[in-house]
mmCIF file of C-alpha atoms in Angstrom:
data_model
loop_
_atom_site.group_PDB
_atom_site.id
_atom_site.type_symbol
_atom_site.label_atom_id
_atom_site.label_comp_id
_atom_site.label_asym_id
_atom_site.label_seq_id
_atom_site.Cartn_x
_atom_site.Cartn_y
_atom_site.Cartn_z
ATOM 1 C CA UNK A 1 -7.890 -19.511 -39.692
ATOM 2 C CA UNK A 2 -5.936 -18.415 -42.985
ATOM 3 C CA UNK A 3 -1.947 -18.082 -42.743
ATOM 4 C CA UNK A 4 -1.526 -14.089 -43.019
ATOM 5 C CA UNK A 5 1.950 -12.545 -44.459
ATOM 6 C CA UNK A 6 3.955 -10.370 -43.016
ATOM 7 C CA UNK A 7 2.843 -7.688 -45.097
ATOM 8 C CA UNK A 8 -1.129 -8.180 -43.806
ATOM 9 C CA UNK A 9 -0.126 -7.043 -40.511
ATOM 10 C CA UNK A 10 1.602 -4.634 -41.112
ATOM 11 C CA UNK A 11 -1.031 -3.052 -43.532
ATOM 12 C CA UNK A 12 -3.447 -3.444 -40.310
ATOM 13 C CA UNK A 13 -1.167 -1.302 -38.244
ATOM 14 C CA UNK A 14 -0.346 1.140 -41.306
ATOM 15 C CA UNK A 15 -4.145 2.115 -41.438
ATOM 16 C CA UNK A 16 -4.423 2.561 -37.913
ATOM 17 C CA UNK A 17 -1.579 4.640 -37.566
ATOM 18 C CA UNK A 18 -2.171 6.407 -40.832
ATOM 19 C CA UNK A 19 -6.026 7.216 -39.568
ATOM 20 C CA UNK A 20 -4.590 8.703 -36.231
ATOM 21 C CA UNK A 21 -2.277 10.690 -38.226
ATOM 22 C CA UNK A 22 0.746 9.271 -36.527
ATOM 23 C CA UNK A 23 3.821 10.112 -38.884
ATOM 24 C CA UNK A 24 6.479 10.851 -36.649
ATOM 25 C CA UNK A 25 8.416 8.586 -33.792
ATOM 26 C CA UNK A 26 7.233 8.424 -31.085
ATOM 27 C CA UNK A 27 3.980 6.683 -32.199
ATOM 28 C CA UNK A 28 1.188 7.729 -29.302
ATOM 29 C CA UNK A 29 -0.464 4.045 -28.981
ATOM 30 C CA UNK A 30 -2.971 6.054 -26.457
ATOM 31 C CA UNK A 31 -3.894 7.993 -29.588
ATOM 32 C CA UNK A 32 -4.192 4.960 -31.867
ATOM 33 C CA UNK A 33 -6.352 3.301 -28.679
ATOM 34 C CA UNK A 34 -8.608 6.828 -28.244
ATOM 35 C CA UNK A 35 -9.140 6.771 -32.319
ATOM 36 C CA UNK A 36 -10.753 3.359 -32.059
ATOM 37 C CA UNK A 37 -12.779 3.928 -28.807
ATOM 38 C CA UNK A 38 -11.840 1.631 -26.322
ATOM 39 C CA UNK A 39 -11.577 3.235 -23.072
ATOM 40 C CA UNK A 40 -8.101 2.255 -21.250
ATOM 41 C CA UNK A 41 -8.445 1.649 -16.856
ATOM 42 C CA UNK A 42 -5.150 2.166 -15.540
ATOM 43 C CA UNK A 43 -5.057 -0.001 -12.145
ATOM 44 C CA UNK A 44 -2.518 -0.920 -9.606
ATOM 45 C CA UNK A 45 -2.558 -4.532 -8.882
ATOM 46 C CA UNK A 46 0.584 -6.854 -7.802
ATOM 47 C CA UNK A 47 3.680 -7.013 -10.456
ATOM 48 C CA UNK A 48 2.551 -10.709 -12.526
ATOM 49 C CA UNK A 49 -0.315 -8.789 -13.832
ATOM 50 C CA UNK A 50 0.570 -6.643 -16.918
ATOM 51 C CA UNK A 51 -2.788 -5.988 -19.117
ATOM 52 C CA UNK A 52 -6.061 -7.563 -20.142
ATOM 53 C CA UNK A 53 -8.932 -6.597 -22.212
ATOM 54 C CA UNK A 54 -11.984 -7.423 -20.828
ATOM 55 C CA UNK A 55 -15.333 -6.843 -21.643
ATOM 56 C CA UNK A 56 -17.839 -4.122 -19.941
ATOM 57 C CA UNK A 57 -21.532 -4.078 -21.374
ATOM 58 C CA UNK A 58 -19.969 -5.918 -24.459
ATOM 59 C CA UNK A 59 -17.477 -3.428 -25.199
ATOM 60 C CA UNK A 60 -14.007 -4.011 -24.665
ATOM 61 C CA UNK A 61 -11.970 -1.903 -22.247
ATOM 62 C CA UNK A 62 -8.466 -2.335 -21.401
ATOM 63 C CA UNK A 63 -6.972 -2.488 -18.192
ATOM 64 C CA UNK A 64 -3.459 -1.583 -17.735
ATOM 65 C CA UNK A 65 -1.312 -2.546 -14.200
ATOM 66 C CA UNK A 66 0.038 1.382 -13.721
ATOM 67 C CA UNK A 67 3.037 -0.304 -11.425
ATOM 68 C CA UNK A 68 4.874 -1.370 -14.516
ATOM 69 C CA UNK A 69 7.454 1.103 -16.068
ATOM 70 C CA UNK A 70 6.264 3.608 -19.361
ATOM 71 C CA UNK A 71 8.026 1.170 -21.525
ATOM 72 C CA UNK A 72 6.679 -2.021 -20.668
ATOM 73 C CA UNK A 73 2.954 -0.605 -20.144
ATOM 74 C CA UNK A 74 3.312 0.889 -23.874
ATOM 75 C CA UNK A 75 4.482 -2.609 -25.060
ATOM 76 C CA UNK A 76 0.963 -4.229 -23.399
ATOM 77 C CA UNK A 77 -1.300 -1.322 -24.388
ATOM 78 C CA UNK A 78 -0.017 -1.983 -28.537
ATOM 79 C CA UNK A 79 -0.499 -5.445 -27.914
ATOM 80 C CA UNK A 80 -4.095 -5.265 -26.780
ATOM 81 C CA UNK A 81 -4.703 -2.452 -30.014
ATOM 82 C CA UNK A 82 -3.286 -5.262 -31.478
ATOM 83 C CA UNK A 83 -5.612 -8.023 -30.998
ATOM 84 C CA UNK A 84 -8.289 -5.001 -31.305
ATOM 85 C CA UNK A 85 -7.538 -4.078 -34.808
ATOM 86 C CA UNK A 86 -7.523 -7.860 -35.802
ATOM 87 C CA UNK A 87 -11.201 -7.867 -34.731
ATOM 88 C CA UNK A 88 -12.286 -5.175 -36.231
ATOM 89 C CA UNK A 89 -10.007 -6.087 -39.469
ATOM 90 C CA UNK A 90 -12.942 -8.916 -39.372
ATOM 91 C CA UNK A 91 -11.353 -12.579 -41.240
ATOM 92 C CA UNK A 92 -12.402 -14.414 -37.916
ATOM 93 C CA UNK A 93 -10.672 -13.047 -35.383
ATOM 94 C CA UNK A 94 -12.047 -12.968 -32.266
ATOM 95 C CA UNK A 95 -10.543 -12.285 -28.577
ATOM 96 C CA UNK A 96 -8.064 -14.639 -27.269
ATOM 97 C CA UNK A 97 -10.067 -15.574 -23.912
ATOM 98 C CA UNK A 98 -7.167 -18.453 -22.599
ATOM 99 C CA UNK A 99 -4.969 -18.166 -26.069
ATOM 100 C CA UNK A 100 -1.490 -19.641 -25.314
ATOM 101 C CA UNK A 101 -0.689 -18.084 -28.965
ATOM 102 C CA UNK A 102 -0.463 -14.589 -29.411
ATOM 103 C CA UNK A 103 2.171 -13.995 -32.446
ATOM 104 C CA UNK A 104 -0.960 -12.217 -34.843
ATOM 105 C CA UNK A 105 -1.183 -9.382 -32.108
ATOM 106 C CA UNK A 106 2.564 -9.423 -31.391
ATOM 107 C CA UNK A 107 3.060 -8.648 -35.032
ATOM 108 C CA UNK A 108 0.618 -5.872 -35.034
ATOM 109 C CA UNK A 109 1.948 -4.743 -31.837
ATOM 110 C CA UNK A 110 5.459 -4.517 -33.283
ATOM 111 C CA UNK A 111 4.638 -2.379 -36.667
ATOM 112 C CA UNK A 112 2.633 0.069 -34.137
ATOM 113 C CA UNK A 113 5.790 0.635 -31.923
ATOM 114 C CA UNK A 114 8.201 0.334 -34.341
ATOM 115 C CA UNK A 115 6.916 1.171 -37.986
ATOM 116 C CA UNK A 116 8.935 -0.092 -40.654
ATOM 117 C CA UNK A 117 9.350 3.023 -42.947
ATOM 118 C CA UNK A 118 9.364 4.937 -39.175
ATOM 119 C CA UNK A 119 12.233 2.719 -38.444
ATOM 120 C CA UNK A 120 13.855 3.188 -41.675
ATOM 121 C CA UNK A 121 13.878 6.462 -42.131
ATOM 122 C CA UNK A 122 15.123 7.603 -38.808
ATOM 123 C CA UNK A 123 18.095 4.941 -39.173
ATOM 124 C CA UNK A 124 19.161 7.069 -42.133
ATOM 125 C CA UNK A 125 19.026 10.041 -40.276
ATOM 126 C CA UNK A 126 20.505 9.034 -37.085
ATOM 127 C CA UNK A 127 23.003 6.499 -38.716
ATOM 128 C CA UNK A 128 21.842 3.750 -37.268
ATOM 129 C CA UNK A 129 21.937 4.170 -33.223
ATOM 130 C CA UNK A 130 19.786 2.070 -32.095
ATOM 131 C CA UNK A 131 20.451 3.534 -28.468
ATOM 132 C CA UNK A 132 19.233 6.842 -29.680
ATOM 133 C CA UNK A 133 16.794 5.492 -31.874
ATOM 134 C CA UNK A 134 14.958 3.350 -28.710
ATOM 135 C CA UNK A 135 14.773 6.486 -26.702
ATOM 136 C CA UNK A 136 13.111 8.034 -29.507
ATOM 137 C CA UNK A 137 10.706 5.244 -30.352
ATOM 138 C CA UNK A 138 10.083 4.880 -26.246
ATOM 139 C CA UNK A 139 10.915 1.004 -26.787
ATOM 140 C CA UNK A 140 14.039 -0.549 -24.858
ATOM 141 C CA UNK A 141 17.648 -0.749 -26.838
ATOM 142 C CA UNK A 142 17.013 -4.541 -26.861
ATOM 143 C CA UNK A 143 13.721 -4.255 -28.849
ATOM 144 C CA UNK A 144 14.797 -1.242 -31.131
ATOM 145 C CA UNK A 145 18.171 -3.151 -32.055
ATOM 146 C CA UNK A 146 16.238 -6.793 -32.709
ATOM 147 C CA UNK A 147 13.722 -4.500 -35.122
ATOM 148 C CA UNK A 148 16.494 -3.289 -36.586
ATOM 149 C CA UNK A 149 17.975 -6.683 -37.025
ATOM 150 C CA UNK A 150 14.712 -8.103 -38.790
ATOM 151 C CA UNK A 151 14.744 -5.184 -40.728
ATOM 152 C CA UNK A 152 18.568 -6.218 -42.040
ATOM 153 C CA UNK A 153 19.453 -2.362 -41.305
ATOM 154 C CA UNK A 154 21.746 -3.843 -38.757
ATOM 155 C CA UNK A 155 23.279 -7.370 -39.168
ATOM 156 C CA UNK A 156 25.269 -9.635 -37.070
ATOM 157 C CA UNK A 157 25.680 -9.733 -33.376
ATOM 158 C CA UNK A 158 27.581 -6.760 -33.275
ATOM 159 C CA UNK A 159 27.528 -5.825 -37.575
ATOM 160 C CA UNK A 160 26.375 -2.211 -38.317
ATOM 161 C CA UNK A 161 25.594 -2.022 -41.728
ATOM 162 C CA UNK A 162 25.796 2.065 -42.638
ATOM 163 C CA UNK A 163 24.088 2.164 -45.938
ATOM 164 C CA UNK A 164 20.391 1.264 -46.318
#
């Protein structure tokens, strides 16, 4: 498998959320998941079980564990889109049946919850609160403040950097 950028990953997630017209926090993943077609099961089924994709008639169709709070089920549903839009992206990717390594669809997952000129933008206009901003993105403070921290808007431990 090639070594992908940064930047490839991002341009994955960019057309998806671009083609479900998704310009505005907060980013529907169940949109971006309807505008590919893959049906989403929501279940209830003990607390270790989060997500999986599985495969129905050789389709894929996700199953989501409804027990788990909104955050953390919108966190597994991007990261399934993820591995989705890889394999439809094409460049051999193919469904991680027993992968221990998941960064590819992490990545992807990360740009759909959090998109970097999303994340930019509404920094500037809400000078940089990542409390705020998490609430708005429907991702936990811990998440929106470590985005914000690859990003460089925000630097150090406790740094806020006001100018972007």
């Amino acid at each position: 498998m090639a070594l992908r950028s940064d930047a490839y990953y991002r341009a994955i997630a960019a057309e998806a959320l671009q083609k479900a017209g998704c310009t505005e926090p907060p980013v529907s993943i169940e949109s971006l998941i309807a505008n590919v077609g893959v049906p989403v099961r929501l279940v209830r089924l003990p607390q270790f079980f989060r997500a999986a994709t599985v495969h129905e008639d050789g389709m894929p169709v996700m199953v989501l564990n409804w027990a788990h709070p909104e955050m953390e089920r919108r966190r597994a549903l991007a990261h399934m889109l993820g591995h989705v839009l890889l394999v439809i992206k094409g460049d051999g990717h193919v469904y991680p049946r027993a992968a221990e390594d998941h960064a590819e669809a992490d990545k992807v997952a990360n740009e759909l919850l959090l998109p970097t000129n999303m994340v930019a933008e509404q920094a500037r206009l809400w000078f940089n609160d990542y409390r705020y901003l998490a609430g708005l993105f429907g991702v936990t403070e811990e998440l929106m403040l470590d985005r914000m921290r690859e990003m460089r808007i925000v630097r150090g431990p406790q740094g806020i950097m006001w100018d972007l």
